[in-house]
PDB file of C-alpha atoms in Angstrom:
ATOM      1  CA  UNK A   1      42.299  87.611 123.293  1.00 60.00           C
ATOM      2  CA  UNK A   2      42.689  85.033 126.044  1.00 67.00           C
ATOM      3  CA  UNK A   3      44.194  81.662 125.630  1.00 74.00           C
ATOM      4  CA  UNK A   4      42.649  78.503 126.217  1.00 81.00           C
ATOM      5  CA  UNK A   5      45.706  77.284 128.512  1.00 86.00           C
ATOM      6  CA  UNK A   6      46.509  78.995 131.567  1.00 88.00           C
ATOM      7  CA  UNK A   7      50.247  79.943 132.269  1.00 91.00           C
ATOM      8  CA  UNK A   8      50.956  76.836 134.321  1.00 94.00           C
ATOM      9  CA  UNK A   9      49.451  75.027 131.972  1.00 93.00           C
ATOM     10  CA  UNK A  10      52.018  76.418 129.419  1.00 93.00           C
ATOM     11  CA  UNK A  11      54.654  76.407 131.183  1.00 96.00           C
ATOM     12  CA  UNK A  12      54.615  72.370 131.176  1.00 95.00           C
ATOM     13  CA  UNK A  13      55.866  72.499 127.417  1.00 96.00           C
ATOM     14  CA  UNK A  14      58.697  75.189 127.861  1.00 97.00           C
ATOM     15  CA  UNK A  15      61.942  74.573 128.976  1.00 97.00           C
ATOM     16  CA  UNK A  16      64.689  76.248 130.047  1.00 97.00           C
ATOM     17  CA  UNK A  17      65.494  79.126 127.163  1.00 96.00           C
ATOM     18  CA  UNK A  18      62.011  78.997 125.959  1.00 97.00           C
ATOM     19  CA  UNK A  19      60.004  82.634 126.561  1.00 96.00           C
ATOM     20  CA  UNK A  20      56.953  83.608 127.722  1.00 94.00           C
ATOM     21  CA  UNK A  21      55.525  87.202 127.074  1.00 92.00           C
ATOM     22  CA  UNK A  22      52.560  88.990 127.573  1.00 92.00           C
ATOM     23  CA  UNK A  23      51.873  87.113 130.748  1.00 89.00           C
ATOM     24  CA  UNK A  24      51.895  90.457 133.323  1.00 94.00           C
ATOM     25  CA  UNK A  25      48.769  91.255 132.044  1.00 93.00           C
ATOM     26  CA  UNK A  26      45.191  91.060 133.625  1.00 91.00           C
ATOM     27  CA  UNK A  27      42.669  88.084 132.409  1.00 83.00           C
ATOM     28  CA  UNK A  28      43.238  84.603 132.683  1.00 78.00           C
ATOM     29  CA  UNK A  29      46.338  84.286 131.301  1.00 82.00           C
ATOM     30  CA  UNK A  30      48.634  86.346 133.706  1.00 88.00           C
ATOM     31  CA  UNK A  31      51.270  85.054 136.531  1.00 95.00           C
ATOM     32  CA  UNK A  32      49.498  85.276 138.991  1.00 95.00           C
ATOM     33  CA  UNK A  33      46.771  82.905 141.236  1.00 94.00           C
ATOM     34  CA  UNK A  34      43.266  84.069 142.312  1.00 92.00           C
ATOM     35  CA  UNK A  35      45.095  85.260 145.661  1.00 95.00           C
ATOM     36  CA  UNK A  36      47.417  87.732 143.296  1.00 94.00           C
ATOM     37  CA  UNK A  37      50.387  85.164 144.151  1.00 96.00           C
ATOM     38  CA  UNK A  38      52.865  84.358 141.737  1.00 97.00           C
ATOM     39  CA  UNK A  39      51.833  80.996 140.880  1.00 96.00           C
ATOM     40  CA  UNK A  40      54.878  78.409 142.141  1.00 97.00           C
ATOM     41  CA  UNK A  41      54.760  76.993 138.584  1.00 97.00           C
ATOM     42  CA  UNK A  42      55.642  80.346 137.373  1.00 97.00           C
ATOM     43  CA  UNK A  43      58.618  81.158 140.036  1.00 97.00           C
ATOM     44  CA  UNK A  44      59.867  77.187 139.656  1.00 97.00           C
ATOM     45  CA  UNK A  45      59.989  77.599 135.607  1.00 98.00           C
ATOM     46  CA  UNK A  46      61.580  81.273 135.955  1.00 98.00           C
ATOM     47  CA  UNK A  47      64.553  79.740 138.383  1.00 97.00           C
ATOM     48  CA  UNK A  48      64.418  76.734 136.083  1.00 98.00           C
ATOM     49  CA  UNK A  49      65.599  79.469 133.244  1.00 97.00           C
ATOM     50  CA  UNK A  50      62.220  79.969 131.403  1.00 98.00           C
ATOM     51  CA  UNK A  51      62.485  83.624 130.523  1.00 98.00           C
ATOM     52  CA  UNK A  52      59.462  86.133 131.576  1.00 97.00           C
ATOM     53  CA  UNK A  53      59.030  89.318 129.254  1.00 97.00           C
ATOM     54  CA  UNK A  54      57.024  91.966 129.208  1.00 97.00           C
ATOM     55  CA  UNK A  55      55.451  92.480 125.729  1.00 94.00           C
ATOM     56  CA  UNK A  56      53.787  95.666 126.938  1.00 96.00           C
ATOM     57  CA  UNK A  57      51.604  96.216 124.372  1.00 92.00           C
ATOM     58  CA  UNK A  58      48.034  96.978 124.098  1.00 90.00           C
ATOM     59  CA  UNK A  59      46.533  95.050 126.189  1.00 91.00           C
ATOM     60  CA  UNK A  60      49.188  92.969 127.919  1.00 93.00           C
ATOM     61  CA  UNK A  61      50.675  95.908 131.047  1.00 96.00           C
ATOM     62  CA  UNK A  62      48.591  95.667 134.472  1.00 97.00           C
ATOM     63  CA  UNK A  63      49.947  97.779 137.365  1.00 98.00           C
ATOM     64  CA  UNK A  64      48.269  95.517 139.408  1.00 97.00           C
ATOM     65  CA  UNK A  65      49.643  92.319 138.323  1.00 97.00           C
ATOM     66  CA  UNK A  66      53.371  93.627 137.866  1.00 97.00           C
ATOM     67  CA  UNK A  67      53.455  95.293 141.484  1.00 98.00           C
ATOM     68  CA  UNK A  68      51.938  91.824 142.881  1.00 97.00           C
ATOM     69  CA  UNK A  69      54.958  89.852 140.816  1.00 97.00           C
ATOM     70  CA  UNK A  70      57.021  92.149 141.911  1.00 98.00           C
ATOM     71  CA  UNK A  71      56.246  92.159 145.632  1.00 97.00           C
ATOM     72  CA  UNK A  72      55.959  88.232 145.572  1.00 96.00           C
ATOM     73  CA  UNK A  73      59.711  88.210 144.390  1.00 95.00           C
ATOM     74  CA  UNK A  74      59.656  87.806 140.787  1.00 96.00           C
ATOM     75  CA  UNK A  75      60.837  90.471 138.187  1.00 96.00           C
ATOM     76  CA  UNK A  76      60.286  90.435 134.566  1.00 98.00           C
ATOM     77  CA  UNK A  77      63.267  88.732 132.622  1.00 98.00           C
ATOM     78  CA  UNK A  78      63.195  91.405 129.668  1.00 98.00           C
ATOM     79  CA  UNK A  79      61.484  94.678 129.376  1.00 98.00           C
ATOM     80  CA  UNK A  80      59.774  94.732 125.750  1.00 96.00           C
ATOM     81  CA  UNK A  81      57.122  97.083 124.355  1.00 95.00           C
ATOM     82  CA  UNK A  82      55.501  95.290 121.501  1.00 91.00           C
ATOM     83  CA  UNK A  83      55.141  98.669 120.160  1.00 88.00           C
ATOM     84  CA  UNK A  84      53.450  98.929 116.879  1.00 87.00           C
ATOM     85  CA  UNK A  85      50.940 101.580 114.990  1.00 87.00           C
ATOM     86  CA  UNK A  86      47.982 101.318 117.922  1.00 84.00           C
ATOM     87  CA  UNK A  87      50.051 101.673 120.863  1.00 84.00           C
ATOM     88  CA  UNK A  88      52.808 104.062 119.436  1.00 81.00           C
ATOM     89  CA  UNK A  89      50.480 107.285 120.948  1.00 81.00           C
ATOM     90  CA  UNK A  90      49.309 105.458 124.518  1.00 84.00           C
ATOM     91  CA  UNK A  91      49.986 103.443 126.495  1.00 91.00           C
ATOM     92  CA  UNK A  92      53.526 102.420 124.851  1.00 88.00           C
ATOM     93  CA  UNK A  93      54.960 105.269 123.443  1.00 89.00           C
ATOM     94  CA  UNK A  94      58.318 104.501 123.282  1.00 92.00           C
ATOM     95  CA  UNK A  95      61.199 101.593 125.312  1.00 94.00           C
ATOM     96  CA  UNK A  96      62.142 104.557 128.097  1.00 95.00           C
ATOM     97  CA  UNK A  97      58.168 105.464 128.630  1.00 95.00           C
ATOM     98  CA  UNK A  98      58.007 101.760 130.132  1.00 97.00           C
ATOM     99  CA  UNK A  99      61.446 101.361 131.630  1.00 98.00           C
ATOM    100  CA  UNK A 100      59.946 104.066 133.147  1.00 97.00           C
ATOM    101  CA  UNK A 101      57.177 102.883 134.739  1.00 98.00           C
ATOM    102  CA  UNK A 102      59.228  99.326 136.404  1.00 98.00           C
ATOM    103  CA  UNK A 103      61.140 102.646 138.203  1.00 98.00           C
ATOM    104  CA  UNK A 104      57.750 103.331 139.291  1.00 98.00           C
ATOM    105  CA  UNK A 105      57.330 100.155 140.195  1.00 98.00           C
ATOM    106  CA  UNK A 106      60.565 100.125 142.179  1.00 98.00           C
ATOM    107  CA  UNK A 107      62.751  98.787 140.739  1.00 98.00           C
ATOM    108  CA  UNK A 108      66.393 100.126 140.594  1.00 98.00           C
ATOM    109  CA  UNK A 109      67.538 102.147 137.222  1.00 98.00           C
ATOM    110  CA  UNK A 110      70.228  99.221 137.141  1.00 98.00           C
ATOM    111  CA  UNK A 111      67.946  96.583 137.299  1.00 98.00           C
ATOM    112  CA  UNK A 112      65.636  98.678 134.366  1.00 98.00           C
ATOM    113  CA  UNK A 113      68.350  99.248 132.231  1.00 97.00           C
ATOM    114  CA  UNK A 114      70.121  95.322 132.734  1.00 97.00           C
ATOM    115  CA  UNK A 115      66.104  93.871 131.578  1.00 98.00           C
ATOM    116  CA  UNK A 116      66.642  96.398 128.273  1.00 97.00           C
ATOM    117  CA  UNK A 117      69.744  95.436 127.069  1.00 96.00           C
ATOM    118  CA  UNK A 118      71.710  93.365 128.798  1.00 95.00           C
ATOM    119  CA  UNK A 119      69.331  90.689 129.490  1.00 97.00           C
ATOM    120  CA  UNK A 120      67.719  90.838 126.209  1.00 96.00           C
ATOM    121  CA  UNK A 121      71.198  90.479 124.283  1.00 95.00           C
ATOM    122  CA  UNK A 122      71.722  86.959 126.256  1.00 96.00           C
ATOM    123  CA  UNK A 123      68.437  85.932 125.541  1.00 96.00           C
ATOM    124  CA  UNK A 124      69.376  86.243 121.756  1.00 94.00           C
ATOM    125  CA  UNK A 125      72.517  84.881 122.156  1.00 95.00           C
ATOM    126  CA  UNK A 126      74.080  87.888 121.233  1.00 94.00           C
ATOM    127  CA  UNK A 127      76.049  89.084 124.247  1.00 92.00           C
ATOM    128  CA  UNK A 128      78.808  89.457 122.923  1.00 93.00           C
ATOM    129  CA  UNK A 129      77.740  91.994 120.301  1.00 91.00           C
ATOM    130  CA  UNK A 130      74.516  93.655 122.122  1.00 90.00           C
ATOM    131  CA  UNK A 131      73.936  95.424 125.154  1.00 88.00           C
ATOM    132  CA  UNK A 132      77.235  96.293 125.579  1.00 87.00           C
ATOM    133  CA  UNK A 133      79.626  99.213 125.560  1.00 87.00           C
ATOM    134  CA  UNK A 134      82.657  96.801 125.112  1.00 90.00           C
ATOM    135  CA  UNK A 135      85.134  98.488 121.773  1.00 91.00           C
ATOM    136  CA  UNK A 136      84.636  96.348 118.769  1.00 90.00           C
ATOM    137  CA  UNK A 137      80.999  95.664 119.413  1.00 89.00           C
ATOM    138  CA  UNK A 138      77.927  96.432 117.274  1.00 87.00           C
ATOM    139  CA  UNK A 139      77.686 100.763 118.081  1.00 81.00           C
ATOM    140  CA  UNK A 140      74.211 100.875 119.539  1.00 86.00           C
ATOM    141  CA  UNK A 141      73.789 103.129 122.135  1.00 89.00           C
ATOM    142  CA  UNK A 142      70.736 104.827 123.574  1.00 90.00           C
ATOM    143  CA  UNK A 143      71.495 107.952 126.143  1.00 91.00           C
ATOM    144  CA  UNK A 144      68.609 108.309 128.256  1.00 93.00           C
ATOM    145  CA  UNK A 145      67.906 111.716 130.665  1.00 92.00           C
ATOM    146  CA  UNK A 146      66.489 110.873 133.721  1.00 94.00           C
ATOM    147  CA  UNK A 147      63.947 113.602 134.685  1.00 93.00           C
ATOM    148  CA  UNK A 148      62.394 114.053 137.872  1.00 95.00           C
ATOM    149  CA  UNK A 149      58.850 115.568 138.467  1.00 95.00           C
ATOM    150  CA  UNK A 150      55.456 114.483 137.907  1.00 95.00           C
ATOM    151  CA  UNK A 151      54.591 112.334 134.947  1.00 95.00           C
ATOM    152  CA  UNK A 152      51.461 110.330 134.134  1.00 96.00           C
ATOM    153  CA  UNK A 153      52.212 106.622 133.504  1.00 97.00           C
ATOM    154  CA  UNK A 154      49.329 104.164 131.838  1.00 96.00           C
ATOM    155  CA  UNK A 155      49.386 101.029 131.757  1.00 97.00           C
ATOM    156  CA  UNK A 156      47.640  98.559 129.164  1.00 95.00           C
ATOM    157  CA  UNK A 157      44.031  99.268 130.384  1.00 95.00           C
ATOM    158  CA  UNK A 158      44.374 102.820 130.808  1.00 96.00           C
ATOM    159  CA  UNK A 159      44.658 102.361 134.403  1.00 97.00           C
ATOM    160  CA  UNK A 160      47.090 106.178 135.001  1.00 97.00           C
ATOM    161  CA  UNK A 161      49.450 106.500 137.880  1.00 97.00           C
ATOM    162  CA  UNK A 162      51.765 109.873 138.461  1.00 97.00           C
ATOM    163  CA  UNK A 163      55.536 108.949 138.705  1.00 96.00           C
ATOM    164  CA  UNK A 164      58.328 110.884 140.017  1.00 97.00           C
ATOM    165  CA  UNK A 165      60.663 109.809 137.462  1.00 96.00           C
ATOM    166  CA  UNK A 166      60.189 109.693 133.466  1.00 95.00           C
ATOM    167  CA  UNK A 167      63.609 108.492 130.766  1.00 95.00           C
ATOM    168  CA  UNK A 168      63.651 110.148 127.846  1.00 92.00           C
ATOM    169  CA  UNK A 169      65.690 109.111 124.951  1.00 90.00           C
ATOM    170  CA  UNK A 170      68.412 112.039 124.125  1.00 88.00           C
ATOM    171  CA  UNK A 171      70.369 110.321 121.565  1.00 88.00           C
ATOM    172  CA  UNK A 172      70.179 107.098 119.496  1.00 87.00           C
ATOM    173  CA  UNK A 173      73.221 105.830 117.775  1.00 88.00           C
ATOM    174  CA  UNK A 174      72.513 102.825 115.570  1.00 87.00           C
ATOM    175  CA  UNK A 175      75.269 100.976 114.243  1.00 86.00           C
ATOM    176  CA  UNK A 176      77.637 103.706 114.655  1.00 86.00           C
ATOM    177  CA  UNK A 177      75.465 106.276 112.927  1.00 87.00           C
ATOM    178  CA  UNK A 178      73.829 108.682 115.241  1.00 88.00           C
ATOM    179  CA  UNK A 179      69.967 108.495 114.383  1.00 86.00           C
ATOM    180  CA  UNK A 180      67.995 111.709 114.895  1.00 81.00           C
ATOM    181  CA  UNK A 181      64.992 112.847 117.308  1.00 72.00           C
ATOM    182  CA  UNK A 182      64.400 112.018 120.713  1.00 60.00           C
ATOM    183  CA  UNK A 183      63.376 113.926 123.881  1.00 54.00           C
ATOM    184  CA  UNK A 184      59.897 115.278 122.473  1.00 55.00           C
ATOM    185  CA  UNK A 185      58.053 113.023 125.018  1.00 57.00           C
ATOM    186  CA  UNK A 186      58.661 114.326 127.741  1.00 54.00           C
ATOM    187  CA  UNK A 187      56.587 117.752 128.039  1.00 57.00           C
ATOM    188  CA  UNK A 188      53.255 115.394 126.760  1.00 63.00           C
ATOM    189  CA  UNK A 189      53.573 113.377 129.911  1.00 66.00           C
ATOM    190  CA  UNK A 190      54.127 116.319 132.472  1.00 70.00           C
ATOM    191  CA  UNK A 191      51.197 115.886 135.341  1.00 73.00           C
ATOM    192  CA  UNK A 192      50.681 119.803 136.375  1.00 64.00           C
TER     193      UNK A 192
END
């Protein structure tokens, strides 16, 4: 569903703090012009302090639209997933399946794993307690294996590209407590 505002339009009610998601998307409400520039409402409000996240989703992941941010100088914020029941089995899957595809994108592992955790911690005020491997802090950790080979990547409207590179989750401790699964994705993705 589209809104009735277009992001600049939005963006005249946020302020710094305030987040937008969803918006690297196709349609009308995305970040970018009819030239595929990042609209200078969007880059002023982002160095203003307006945070940009994805929200993945079902419908809200364009290559297109992220490549075109990303080439015009602006990078998501967070990386979210908005993963629920419909997008669990495709395009989603899982958090690494789209950190994933931003190293497709480009972007340095660093950079992916800072818009997971570390970013997304300060956004919720909770920096001192998330995203962090700092003794005394809340025990979530995710180890991730970095696999190299061919993997198909889809985005929101089933728009596939093959990447090199594909995370998988290996362990998941929550709160201390190690949580089990992880690692079946991997095979399911494998392009030939």
């Amino acid at each position: 569903r589209e809104s009735p505002m277009t992001i600049p339009e939005m963006l005249e009610h946020l302020e710094p703090g305030d987040c937008i998601t969803h918006c690297f998307k196709s349609g009308s409400t995305r970040i970018l012009d009819d030239d595929d520039s990042v609209f200078s409402a969007v880059r002023d409000a982002s160095e203003a302090g307006v945070i940009f996240d994805v929200g993945h989703g079902y419908g809200s992941f364009n290559w297109d639209t992220c490549q075109a941010s990303l080439d015009g100088g602006l990078e998501p914020t967070t990386i979210s997933t908005d993963l629920h029941e419909k997008n669990l089995h495709g395009p989603v899957y899982d958090m690494p399946m789209t950190m994933s595809k931003f190293l497709h994108l480009g972007v340095p592992l660093e950079r992916v794993v800072a818009m997971s955790t570390t970013r997304p911690a300060a956004v919720l005020g909770q920096a001192d307690q998330l995203g962090t491997l700092r003794v005394g802090t809340v025990a979530d950790v995710a180890v991730l294996e970095r696999h190299v080979g061919r993997f198909r990547l889809t985005d929101s409207y089933r728009q596939d590209r093959v990447g090199e590179e594909l995370l998988v989750a290996s362990t998941t401790v929550r709160r201390g407590e190690l949580v089990p699964g992880g690692g079946g994705l991997r095979m399911r993705h494998q392009v030939d």
